[in-house]
Amino acid sequence: MDIHAEKILILDFGSQTTQLIARRVRESQVYCEIHPFNIGMAKIREFGAKGIILSGGPACVLDEGAPVCDLEVLNLGVPVLGICYGMQLMSYLLGGEVERAAKREYGQAQLLIDSSEDLFHGLDGARGQGEQVWMSHGDKIKIPPPGFTAIAHSRNSPVAAMRHSETELFGVQFHPEVVHTPNGAKILQNFLFRSCGCKPVWTMKSFVASTVEDLRRTIGSKKVVCALSGGVDSSVVAFLLHEAVGHQSTCIFVNNGLLRQGEAEEVQRIFRDSFEINLDYIDATDSFLSRLEGVADPEQKRKIIGNRFIEIFEAEANKIPGAEFLAQGTLYPDVIESVSFKGPSATIKTHHNVGGLPEVMNLELIEPLRELFKDEVRKVGGELGLPHRLIHRHPFPGPGLAIRILGEVTPERLEILRQADTIVMEEMERSGLHDQVWQAFGVLLPVRTVGVMGDERTYDQVIAIRVVESVDAMTADWAKVPYEVLGQMSNRIINEVKGVNRVVYDISSKPPSTIEWE
Ligand code: XMP
């Protein structure tokens, strides 16, 4: 079965929620891709979509230089759904009248449905009760283009949704992709299944079957190496490869001495012992720590660690005769060439990839997860039988604890942070919060503060606790962890970790802070 046969094209006009549209479509088991609005007609035709979604965007369609796609997109005979800016653009291109707004409409609104035949089929609002939707727009449609009629209105928008009477062209002023539109997924599904005639074949079970087949075909009788970090992405890649080509695949795991407590042992236990995956484990602790001696600058730490990793990995990979491929856990958000993700965040992310491995190595790159979002990767992990703990592991940076120890990294300071971090994680798990947050960890600060223990004055170190909520790590909010849980972490760290007499909680969001401290 071709799981990509029924696909939706999302043209991105720069909305913050374009990725959410894609996730809702994928959750409905239909494959989709995001591309910039200006990829050109040739590529659009070649893509062969069963339906096209025009995303929202911050621009005003009446302004000079506003992003515009070709009118032909609307004449391909393929159903099109315009969302917010996408709807205004559709209207503008087809001769409707778009009105410049005096003020933005932002927030909850009641949608009153005028026709429940297509997009709003099966919704409560269709029975006259009003449907809760999320609005975030400046301009609105004053007069729909010829052939279009309003299929819903709201207090502020007489044309809150519209459709063409003969062709499958739709526009909605609100955002069906956000959670504040509770029936938004249903509205999108009506478009996908009723208008585009898609079938729900994009499941992670079918993804595994088709990817394993692809990997077998690509790798043939050759060998592949996989850079295993112990995180969920590279672990899923390792399992996929194992499933596809068994022992033709070797995972290389470099212990840089900057891992969390017990991590190196756990990786060996799971991969080598439980699943009999070929694992090349290299303990390079000394070589990393000696190069980090006396180094306090965050960027310098990152460079030293990145370069050393490449040296070691390359040397190990060269020992595997016949290896021709290098597998990596690149995900879809890293490869989307979308309008909304240009800008500073694109550059901030570059240092996160296993710095330059593919460029220096003479191996062909395989990226079996490059079509997936993180939540889909976790589902694939479930399909492949990865242990729950591994699937739900929080992201962990390549430079490891080195960028959570502010100042110089020494074996003593690593030991302190490891113990404190273990307590943070144990309490997150005990309180049931672990799987609800993006990341939780401890940071060792480069200051000493005065305390008192028994009758004695102490002059010891400080641990900062960082817990954040996030969807994609581009932005993050500090988590409102209950005081009791924080109190328990603090008590345990101060009592159990020698050398720490103070614990603080980080209440900064990203931006302007970052998730990691260095
Ligand atoms: P920041 O600190 O930039 O982190 O807000 C965003 C996300 O990326 C992770 N991170 C890294 N991951 N190598 C990685 O593989 C790195 O060098 C790196 N630095 C940060 C961080 O943990 C967070 O999830």
Coordinates of C-alpha atoms and ligand atoms in Angstrom, one line a residue:
M1 CA 0.0 0.0 0.0
D2 CA 1.3 3.4 -0.9
I3 CA 0.8 5.5 2.3
H4 CA 1.6 8.7 0.4
A5 CA -0.9 8.2 -2.4
E6 CA -3.6 10.3 -0.7
K7 CA -1.9 13.5 0.3
I8 CA -2.7 17.0 1.1
L9 CA -0.6 20.0 0.2
I10 CA -0.4 22.9 2.7
L11 CA 0.7 26.1 1.2
D12 CA 2.3 28.2 4.0
F13 CA 1.6 31.9 4.1
G14 CA 3.5 32.5 7.4
S15 CA 1.1 31.6 10.1
Q16 CA 2.3 30.5 13.5
T17 CA -0.2 27.7 13.3
T18 CA 0.7 26.2 9.9
Q19 CA 2.4 23.2 11.6
L20 CA -0.7 22.6 13.6
I21 CA -2.8 22.3 10.5
A22 CA -0.4 19.6 9.3
R23 CA -0.6 17.8 12.6
R24 CA -4.4 17.8 12.6
V25 CA -4.4 16.4 9.1
R26 CA -1.9 13.7 10.0
E27 CA -3.9 12.9 13.1
S28 CA -6.8 12.3 10.8
Q29 CA -4.5 9.7 9.1
V30 CA -3.9 11.6 5.9
Y31 CA -0.4 12.4 4.8
C32 CA 0.4 16.0 4.1
E33 CA 3.3 18.3 3.6
I34 CA 3.9 22.0 4.2
H35 CA 5.5 24.0 1.4
P36 CA 6.1 27.8 1.0
F37 CA 3.3 29.6 -0.9
N38 CA 5.6 30.4 -3.8
I39 CA 6.9 26.9 -4.7
G40 CA 5.5 27.4 -8.2
M41 CA 2.9 25.6 -10.3
A42 CA 5.2 23.0 -11.7
K43 CA 6.0 21.6 -8.2
I44 CA 2.4 21.9 -7.1
R45 CA 1.2 19.8 -10.0
E46 CA 4.0 17.3 -9.6
F47 CA 3.0 16.9 -5.9
G48 CA -0.3 15.5 -7.0
A49 CA -2.4 16.5 -3.9
K50 CA -5.9 15.3 -3.4
G51 CA -6.6 18.6 -1.7
I52 CA -4.8 21.9 -0.9
I53 CA -5.0 24.0 2.2
L54 CA -4.0 27.6 2.2
S55 CA -2.7 28.6 5.6
G56 CA -3.2 31.8 7.5
G57 CA -0.6 34.4 7.7
P58 CA 0.2 37.8 9.2
A59 CA -0.1 39.9 6.0
C60 CA -2.9 41.9 4.6
V61 CA -3.9 40.7 1.1
L62 CA -4.5 44.3 0.0
D63 CA -1.0 45.4 0.8
E64 CA 1.7 45.6 -1.8
G65 CA 4.1 42.6 -1.6
A66 CA 1.6 40.5 0.2
P67 CA 2.3 36.7 -0.4
V68 CA 0.2 35.5 -3.2
C69 CA 0.0 32.1 -4.9
D70 CA -0.9 31.5 -8.5
L71 CA -4.7 31.8 -9.4
E72 CA -4.2 28.5 -11.1
V73 CA -4.0 26.7 -7.7
L74 CA -7.8 27.4 -7.4
N75 CA -8.5 26.1 -10.9
L76 CA -6.7 22.7 -10.7
G77 CA -10.0 20.9 -10.1
V78 CA -8.6 19.9 -6.7
P79 CA -10.5 20.9 -3.6
V80 CA -9.0 23.9 -1.7
L81 CA -9.6 25.1 1.8
G82 CA -8.4 28.6 2.6
I83 CA -7.9 29.4 6.3
C84 CA -8.0 33.0 7.5
Y85 CA -5.5 34.8 5.3
G86 CA -5.9 31.8 2.9
M87 CA -9.6 32.6 2.7
Q88 CA -9.0 36.3 2.1
L89 CA -6.5 35.5 -0.6
M90 CA -9.0 33.1 -2.3
S91 CA -11.6 35.8 -2.2
Y92 CA -9.1 38.4 -3.5
L93 CA -7.9 36.2 -6.4
L94 CA -11.5 35.3 -7.5
G95 CA -12.9 38.8 -7.4
G96 CA -14.6 39.1 -4.0
E97 CA -14.2 42.1 -1.8
V98 CA -11.9 42.0 1.2
E99 CA -12.4 44.7 3.8
R100 CA -9.5 46.2 5.7
A101 CA -10.3 45.8 9.4
A102 CA -10.6 48.8 11.7
K103 CA -9.5 46.4 14.5
R104 CA -8.3 42.9 14.9
E105 CA -10.8 40.2 16.0
Y106 CA -9.0 37.9 18.4
G107 CA -10.3 35.1 20.6
Q108 CA -13.3 32.9 21.1
A109 CA -16.3 33.5 18.8
Q110 CA -19.7 31.8 18.2
L111 CA -20.0 30.5 14.7
L112 CA -23.6 30.3 13.4
I113 CA -23.8 27.8 10.7
D114 CA -25.9 28.5 7.6
S115 CA -25.3 25.3 5.7
S116 CA -24.3 22.0 7.2
E117 CA -23.9 20.0 4.0
D118 CA -20.2 19.9 3.8
L119 CA -17.6 21.4 6.1
F120 CA -20.0 21.6 9.0
H121 CA -21.6 18.3 8.5
G122 CA -22.5 16.5 11.8
L123 CA -21.7 19.5 14.1
D124 CA -23.9 20.7 16.9
G125 CA -23.7 24.2 15.6
A126 CA -25.4 23.0 12.5
R127 CA -28.5 22.5 14.7
G128 CA -28.5 26.2 15.4
Q129 CA -26.7 26.1 18.7
G130 CA -23.6 27.9 17.6
E131 CA -20.1 26.4 17.4
Q132 CA -17.2 27.7 19.4
V133 CA -14.3 28.8 17.2
W134 CA -11.1 30.7 17.5
M135 CA -10.7 33.9 15.5
S136 CA -7.5 35.8 14.9
H137 CA -7.8 38.1 11.9
G138 CA -7.6 41.6 10.8
D139 CA -9.3 41.8 7.4
K140 CA -12.5 40.1 6.5
I141 CA -14.6 39.2 3.5
K142 CA -17.2 41.9 2.7
I143 CA -18.5 40.4 -0.5
P144 CA -17.7 36.8 -1.4
P145 CA -16.4 36.2 -5.0
P146 CA -18.9 35.3 -7.7
G147 CA -20.3 31.8 -7.3
F148 CA -19.6 31.7 -3.5
T149 CA -22.0 31.9 -0.7
A150 CA -21.6 32.2 3.0
I151 CA -22.1 28.9 4.8
A152 CA -21.6 30.4 8.3
H153 CA -21.5 33.8 10.0
S154 CA -20.6 35.3 13.3
R155 CA -21.3 38.5 15.1
N156 CA -18.3 40.3 13.5
S157 CA -18.1 38.4 10.3
P158 CA -21.1 38.0 8.0
V159 CA -19.0 35.6 5.9
A160 CA -17.2 33.5 8.5
A161 CA -17.1 30.6 6.1
M162 CA -17.9 30.3 2.4
R163 CA -18.0 27.8 -0.4
H164 CA -18.3 27.8 -4.2
S165 CA -21.6 26.4 -5.4
E166 CA -20.1 24.1 -8.0
T167 CA -16.5 23.5 -7.3
E168 CA -14.9 22.3 -4.0
L169 CA -13.5 25.6 -2.9
F170 CA -13.9 26.6 0.7
G171 CA -12.8 29.4 3.0
V172 CA -13.0 29.7 6.8
Q173 CA -12.2 32.9 8.7
F174 CA -11.5 31.1 11.9
H175 CA -8.7 28.6 12.8
P176 CA -10.0 25.0 12.8
E177 CA -6.4 23.8 13.6
V178 CA -6.2 25.2 17.2
V179 CA -7.5 23.5 20.3
H180 CA -9.7 26.6 21.0
T181 CA -11.9 25.4 18.1
P182 CA -13.1 22.2 19.8
N183 CA -14.7 20.8 16.7
G184 CA -11.9 22.0 14.4
A185 CA -10.6 18.5 13.7
K186 CA -14.0 17.4 12.6
I187 CA -14.3 20.4 10.2
L188 CA -10.9 19.6 8.7
Q189 CA -11.9 15.9 8.4
N190 CA -15.1 16.9 6.6
F191 CA -12.8 18.7 4.1
L192 CA -10.4 15.7 3.9
F193 CA -12.9 12.9 3.6
R194 CA -16.1 14.4 2.2
S195 CA -14.6 17.0 -0.2
C196 CA -11.2 15.5 -1.1
G197 CA -12.3 11.9 -0.9
C198 CA -9.1 11.0 1.1
K199 CA -8.9 7.6 2.8
P200 CA -7.3 7.4 6.3
V201 CA -4.3 5.3 5.4
W202 CA -1.5 7.3 7.1
T203 CA -1.1 5.3 10.3
M204 CA 2.1 4.6 12.1
K205 CA 1.6 0.9 11.6
S206 CA 1.5 1.4 7.9
F207 CA 4.4 3.9 8.1
V208 CA 6.5 1.2 9.8
A209 CA 5.6 -1.4 7.2
S210 CA 6.4 0.9 4.3
T211 CA 9.6 2.3 5.8
V212 CA 11.0 -1.1 6.6
E213 CA 10.4 -2.1 3.0
D214 CA 12.0 1.1 1.7
L215 CA 15.0 0.6 4.0
R216 CA 15.5 -2.9 2.8
R217 CA 15.4 -1.8 -0.8
T218 CA 17.8 1.1 -0.2
I219 CA 20.3 -0.8 1.9
G220 CA 20.2 -4.0 0.0
S221 CA 23.1 -6.2 1.2
K222 CA 25.2 -3.3 2.3
K223 CA 25.9 -2.1 5.8
V224 CA 24.5 0.9 7.7
V225 CA 25.7 2.7 10.8
C226 CA 23.4 4.6 13.2
A227 CA 24.5 7.4 15.5
L228 CA 22.6 6.4 18.7
S229 CA 22.2 9.0 21.4
G230 CA 19.8 7.1 23.6
G231 CA 17.1 9.7 22.9
V232 CA 13.8 8.7 21.3
D233 CA 14.5 9.8 17.7
S234 CA 17.8 7.9 17.2
S235 CA 16.4 4.9 19.2
V236 CA 13.4 4.7 16.9
V237 CA 15.8 4.8 13.9
A238 CA 17.9 2.0 15.4
F239 CA 14.8 -0.1 15.9
L240 CA 13.6 0.5 12.3
L241 CA 17.0 -0.4 10.9
H242 CA 17.1 -3.5 13.1
E243 CA 13.7 -4.6 11.9
A244 CA 14.6 -3.9 8.2
V245 CA 18.2 -5.3 7.9
G246 CA 19.0 -6.9 11.3
H247 CA 22.7 -7.2 11.8
Q248 CA 23.7 -5.3 8.7
S249 CA 23.1 -2.3 10.9
T250 CA 25.4 -1.2 13.7
C251 CA 24.6 1.4 16.3
I252 CA 27.4 3.5 17.5
F253 CA 26.9 4.9 21.0
V254 CA 29.6 7.3 22.3
N255 CA 29.6 7.8 26.0
N256 CA 31.0 11.3 26.3
G257 CA 31.0 11.2 30.1
L258 CA 28.3 13.9 30.1
L259 CA 25.3 11.6 30.3
R260 CA 22.7 11.4 33.0
Q261 CA 22.9 8.8 35.8
G262 CA 22.6 5.2 34.6
E263 CA 22.0 6.2 31.0
A264 CA 25.0 4.5 29.4
E265 CA 24.1 1.2 31.2
E266 CA 20.5 1.5 30.3
V267 CA 21.2 2.0 26.6
Q268 CA 23.4 -1.1 26.6
R269 CA 20.8 -3.1 28.5
I270 CA 17.9 -2.2 26.2
F271 CA 19.7 -2.4 22.9
R272 CA 22.3 -5.1 23.2
D273 CA 20.8 -7.3 25.9
S274 CA 17.1 -7.1 25.4
F275 CA 16.7 -6.6 21.7
E276 CA 20.0 -8.0 20.4
I277 CA 20.7 -5.0 18.3
N278 CA 24.3 -4.6 17.1
L279 CA 25.8 -2.0 19.5
D280 CA 29.2 -0.5 19.4
Y281 CA 29.6 1.1 22.8
I282 CA 32.6 3.4 23.2
D283 CA 33.4 4.9 26.6
A284 CA 35.2 8.1 25.7
T285 CA 34.7 9.8 29.1
D286 CA 38.3 10.6 29.7
S287 CA 39.0 12.0 26.3
F288 CA 36.0 14.4 26.5
L289 CA 36.6 15.5 30.1
S290 CA 40.3 16.2 29.6
R291 CA 39.5 18.4 26.6
L292 CA 37.0 20.3 28.7
E293 CA 39.4 21.0 31.5
G294 CA 39.5 24.7 32.4
V295 CA 36.8 25.6 29.7
A296 CA 33.9 27.7 31.0
D297 CA 32.7 29.4 27.8
P298 CA 29.4 27.7 26.6
E299 CA 30.2 27.9 22.8
Q300 CA 33.7 26.6 23.3
K301 CA 32.3 23.7 25.3
R302 CA 29.8 22.9 22.5
K303 CA 32.6 23.0 19.9
I304 CA 35.0 20.8 21.8
I305 CA 32.3 18.2 22.4
G306 CA 30.9 18.3 18.8
N307 CA 34.4 18.0 17.2
R308 CA 35.5 15.2 19.5
F309 CA 32.3 13.3 18.9
I310 CA 32.8 13.5 15.1
E311 CA 36.4 12.3 15.4
I312 CA 35.5 9.3 17.6
F313 CA 32.4 8.4 15.5
E314 CA 34.3 8.6 12.3
A315 CA 37.1 6.4 13.6
E316 CA 34.6 3.8 14.8
A317 CA 32.5 3.8 11.7
N318 CA 35.7 3.3 9.6
K319 CA 36.2 0.1 11.5
I320 CA 33.0 -1.4 10.1
P321 CA 33.9 -2.9 6.7
G322 CA 31.4 -2.2 4.0
A323 CA 29.5 0.5 5.8
E324 CA 27.9 2.7 3.1
F325 CA 25.1 4.4 4.9
L326 CA 24.7 6.7 7.9
A327 CA 21.3 6.8 9.6
Q328 CA 20.1 9.8 11.5
G329 CA 17.0 10.8 13.4
T330 CA 16.2 14.1 11.6
L331 CA 12.5 15.0 12.1
Y332 CA 10.0 16.9 9.9
P333 CA 10.1 20.2 11.8
D334 CA 13.9 20.4 10.9
V335 CA 13.3 20.0 7.2
I336 CA 10.2 22.1 6.6
E337 CA 11.2 24.9 4.4
S338 CA 8.3 27.0 5.6
V339 CA 7.7 30.7 5.6
S340 CA 6.9 30.8 9.3
F341 CA 10.1 29.1 10.3
K342 CA 12.5 31.3 8.5
G343 CA 14.1 33.8 10.8
P344 CA 16.2 33.6 13.9
S345 CA 14.9 30.2 15.1
A346 CA 16.3 28.6 12.0
T347 CA 19.8 29.6 12.9
I348 CA 19.5 28.8 16.6
K349 CA 18.7 25.3 15.6
T350 CA 21.7 24.5 13.5
H351 CA 23.9 23.8 16.4
H352 CA 21.5 21.1 17.6
N353 CA 22.2 18.7 14.8
V354 CA 25.0 16.3 15.2
G355 CA 27.3 19.0 14.0
G356 CA 28.5 18.2 10.6
L357 CA 28.7 14.4 10.8
P358 CA 27.3 13.8 7.3
E359 CA 29.6 16.3 5.6
V360 CA 32.8 14.9 6.9
M361 CA 31.9 11.3 6.4
N362 CA 31.9 9.5 3.1
L363 CA 28.6 7.8 3.8
E364 CA 25.2 8.2 2.2
L365 CA 22.7 9.7 4.6
I366 CA 19.5 7.9 5.5
E367 CA 16.8 9.8 7.4
P368 CA 13.8 7.5 7.9
L369 CA 12.0 10.0 10.2
R370 CA 12.3 13.1 8.1
E371 CA 8.5 13.1 7.4
L372 CA 7.4 12.7 11.0
F373 CA 6.5 15.0 13.8
K374 CA 7.7 14.1 17.3
D375 CA 4.4 12.7 18.4
E376 CA 4.3 10.5 15.4
V377 CA 7.9 9.3 16.2
R378 CA 6.7 8.2 19.6
K379 CA 3.8 6.3 18.1
V380 CA 6.3 4.6 15.7
G381 CA 8.3 3.7 18.8
G382 CA 5.2 2.1 20.3
E383 CA 4.6 0.1 17.1
L384 CA 8.2 -1.2 17.2
G385 CA 7.9 -2.2 20.9
L386 CA 10.3 0.3 22.4
P387 CA 10.0 0.5 26.2
H388 CA 7.7 3.2 27.5
R389 CA 10.5 4.9 29.3
L390 CA 12.5 5.3 26.2
I391 CA 9.6 6.5 24.1
H392 CA 8.7 9.2 26.6
R393 CA 12.2 10.3 27.4
H394 CA 12.6 14.1 27.5
P395 CA 14.9 15.6 24.9
F396 CA 18.5 15.7 26.0
P397 CA 21.1 17.9 24.3
G398 CA 24.1 16.4 22.5
P399 CA 26.6 18.3 24.7
G400 CA 24.8 16.7 27.7
L401 CA 25.4 17.9 31.2
A402 CA 28.3 20.1 30.1
I403 CA 25.8 22.8 29.2
R404 CA 23.9 22.4 32.4
I405 CA 27.1 22.9 34.5
L406 CA 27.7 26.6 34.3
G407 CA 31.5 27.2 34.4
E408 CA 34.1 24.5 34.3
V409 CA 33.0 20.8 34.0
T410 CA 34.8 18.6 36.5
P411 CA 34.1 15.0 37.6
E412 CA 33.1 16.3 41.0
R413 CA 30.6 18.8 39.6
L414 CA 29.2 16.2 37.2
E415 CA 28.6 13.9 40.1
I416 CA 26.7 16.7 42.0
L417 CA 24.5 17.5 39.0
R418 CA 23.8 13.8 38.3
Q419 CA 22.6 13.2 41.8
A420 CA 20.4 16.3 41.8
D421 CA 19.1 15.7 38.3
T422 CA 18.1 12.1 39.3
I423 CA 16.1 13.4 42.2
V424 CA 14.3 15.9 39.9
M425 CA 13.4 13.1 37.5
E426 CA 12.3 10.7 40.2
E427 CA 9.9 13.3 41.7
M428 CA 8.6 14.2 38.2
E429 CA 7.8 10.6 37.7
R430 CA 6.4 10.0 41.2
S431 CA 4.0 13.0 40.8
G432 CA 2.8 11.8 37.4
L433 CA 4.1 15.0 35.7
H434 CA 6.9 13.5 33.7
D435 CA 5.0 12.7 30.6
Q436 CA 3.0 16.0 30.7
V437 CA 6.0 18.4 30.3
W438 CA 8.5 18.9 27.5
Q439 CA 11.6 18.7 29.7
A440 CA 12.6 18.7 33.4
F441 CA 16.2 18.9 34.6
G442 CA 18.6 20.3 37.1
V443 CA 21.3 23.0 36.4
L444 CA 24.4 23.5 38.6
L445 CA 25.2 27.1 39.1
P446 CA 28.7 28.6 39.3
V447 CA 28.0 30.4 42.6
R448 CA 28.2 29.5 46.3
T449 CA 25.8 30.7 48.9
V450 CA 25.8 30.7 52.7
G451 CA 23.5 28.3 54.5
V452 CA 23.2 26.6 57.9
M453 CA 23.1 22.9 58.6
G454 CA 22.7 21.8 62.2
D455 CA 24.8 24.4 64.0
E456 CA 27.3 24.8 61.2
R457 CA 27.6 27.5 58.6
T458 CA 27.8 26.1 55.1
Y459 CA 29.1 27.7 51.9
D460 CA 27.9 25.5 49.1
Q461 CA 26.5 25.3 45.6
V462 CA 23.1 26.1 44.1
I463 CA 21.0 23.8 41.9
A464 CA 18.4 25.4 39.6
I465 CA 15.4 23.3 38.6
R466 CA 14.1 23.9 35.1
V467 CA 10.7 22.4 34.0
V468 CA 9.2 23.6 30.7
E469 CA 6.1 23.0 28.6
S470 CA 6.5 23.2 24.9
V471 CA 5.1 21.9 21.6
D472 CA 8.2 22.1 19.5
A473 CA 11.0 23.7 21.6
M474 CA 10.8 26.8 19.5
T475 CA 8.9 28.5 22.3
A476 CA 8.4 27.3 25.8
D477 CA 6.7 28.2 29.0
W478 CA 8.0 27.5 32.5
A479 CA 5.7 24.8 34.0
K480 CA 3.5 25.6 37.0
V481 CA 4.8 22.6 39.0
P482 CA 2.8 22.3 42.3
Y483 CA 4.7 23.7 45.3
E484 CA 4.6 20.3 47.1
V485 CA 6.5 18.7 44.2
L486 CA 9.1 21.5 44.1
G487 CA 9.3 21.4 47.9
Q488 CA 10.0 17.6 47.8
M489 CA 12.7 18.1 45.1
S490 CA 14.4 20.8 47.1
N491 CA 14.3 18.9 50.4
R492 CA 15.7 15.8 48.9
I493 CA 18.4 17.6 46.9
I494 CA 19.6 19.6 49.9
N495 CA 19.5 16.5 52.2
E496 CA 20.9 13.9 49.8
V497 CA 23.4 15.8 47.6
K498 CA 26.5 16.7 49.3
G499 CA 27.8 20.1 48.4
V500 CA 24.4 21.7 47.7
N501 CA 22.7 24.0 50.2
R502 CA 20.2 25.9 48.0
V503 CA 17.7 25.1 45.3
V504 CA 15.9 27.7 43.1
Y505 CA 13.2 27.3 40.4
D506 CA 13.6 28.9 37.0
I507 CA 10.5 30.9 36.0
S508 CA 11.6 32.2 32.6
S509 CA 9.9 31.4 29.3
K510 CA 11.4 31.1 25.9
P511 CA 11.8 33.6 24.3
P512 CA 13.6 35.6 25.7
S513 CA 15.3 32.8 27.7
T514 CA 16.3 29.5 26.1
I515 CA 15.4 26.1 27.5
E516 CA 19.0 25.2 28.3
W517 CA 21.0 27.6 30.4
E518 CA 24.0 27.5 28.0
Ligands
XMP1 P1 17.2 25.8 23.6 O1 18.1 25.8 24.8 O2 17.9 26.3 22.4 O3 16.8 24.3 23.3 O4 15.9 26.5 23.9 C1 15.8 23.9 22.5 C2 15.8 22.4 22.6 O5 16.9 21.8 22.0 C3 17.7 21.1 22.9 N1 19.1 21.4 22.7 C4 19.9 20.6 22.0 N2 19.8 19.4 21.4 N3 22.0 19.4 20.8 C5 20.8 18.8 20.8 O6 20.7 17.7 20.3 C6 22.3 20.6 21.3 O7 23.4 21.1 21.2 C7 21.2 21.2 22.0 N4 21.0 22.4 22.6 C8 19.7 22.5 23.1 C9 17.2 21.5 24.3 O8 17.3 20.5 25.2 C10 15.7 21.8 24.0 O9 14.9 20.6 24.0

